[in-house]
XYZ file of C-alpha atoms in Angstrom:
85
model
C -0.005 0.024 0.184
C 0.840 3.341 -0.408
C -0.601 6.438 -0.994
C -0.479 7.944 -4.264
C -1.312 11.495 -6.035
C -3.576 10.448 -9.034
C -3.931 11.604 -12.050
C -6.083 10.751 -15.501
C -3.410 7.767 -16.187
C -3.424 6.192 -12.960
C -4.616 2.594 -12.868
C -4.211 2.445 -16.576
C -2.364 -0.696 -16.821
C -5.082 -2.611 -15.079
C -7.764 -0.189 -16.920
C -6.988 -1.785 -19.953
C -7.128 -4.882 -19.158
C -10.241 -5.122 -17.202
C -13.236 -3.256 -15.592
C -12.195 -1.721 -11.306
C -14.446 -0.744 -9.297
C -13.697 2.166 -7.407
C -15.063 3.206 -3.527
C -14.928 5.121 -0.774
C -15.009 8.411 0.401
C -12.208 9.958 -2.320
C -13.814 8.325 -5.132
C -15.925 10.818 -5.673
C -12.948 13.123 -6.545
C -11.329 10.198 -8.269
C -14.714 10.025 -10.979
C -14.217 13.767 -11.521
C -10.619 12.713 -13.068
C -10.949 9.074 -14.614
C -13.252 8.767 -17.714
C -11.828 5.113 -18.658
C -14.743 3.421 -19.717
C -13.589 0.231 -17.422
C -14.090 2.456 -14.187
C -16.970 1.950 -12.301
C -17.826 4.128 -9.139
C -19.799 2.783 -6.262
C -21.502 5.329 -3.670
C -20.807 2.312 -0.950
C -18.202 3.118 1.867
C -17.246 0.638 4.494
C -18.799 1.478 7.935
C -17.164 0.274 11.733
C -20.322 -1.847 11.551
C -18.980 -3.852 8.199
C -15.474 -3.992 9.900
C -16.849 -4.997 13.272
C -18.826 -7.863 11.201
C -15.884 -9.252 9.466
C -13.939 -8.744 12.959
C -16.579 -10.839 14.619
C -16.279 -13.441 11.970
C -12.484 -14.178 12.525
C -13.090 -13.808 16.028
C -15.705 -16.700 15.708
C -13.310 -18.867 13.818
C -10.273 -18.278 15.664
C -8.499 -16.550 12.711
C -5.945 -14.645 14.366
C -2.680 -12.885 12.968
C 0.003 -12.982 15.209
C 0.991 -9.880 16.579
C 4.817 -10.976 16.837
C 4.865 -10.645 13.206
C 2.336 -7.506 12.717
C 3.176 -3.518 12.643
C 1.052 -0.531 11.445
C 1.436 -0.216 7.871
C 1.320 4.450 8.053
C 0.699 5.481 4.425
C 1.489 8.914 5.648
C 3.544 10.509 7.852
C 2.465 10.540 11.809
C 1.581 13.500 12.826
C 0.935 14.031 16.707
C 0.703 17.690 17.349
C 2.890 19.997 19.440
C 3.070 19.240 22.735
C 2.521 21.416 25.409
C 5.482 22.551 28.115
C-alpha cells in the first residue's frame, strides 16, 4: 500500500485489461478525473459496522494474526501535534 496523487493515467494498465470498481470517500474526486470506460464508481463506503462484522467472523473462527509479526502500515507520516510544555 502507498499514498499516491492520482491523475488521468493512474491505474491505466489495469483499466486497459479489466473493469475496476472504485469506492470510498475519495472515489468522488477520482471520478471527476478518471474517464476510462472500465472504471466503475460505487457510492458504497465501508462503515464501522462492516468492519465489526468481519472482526466478529474472524474471532468466531479463531482466525487471528500473530502480533509478533504484525506492524502498522502508515501510508502518510504520523503527525502527533505539538506538545504543551
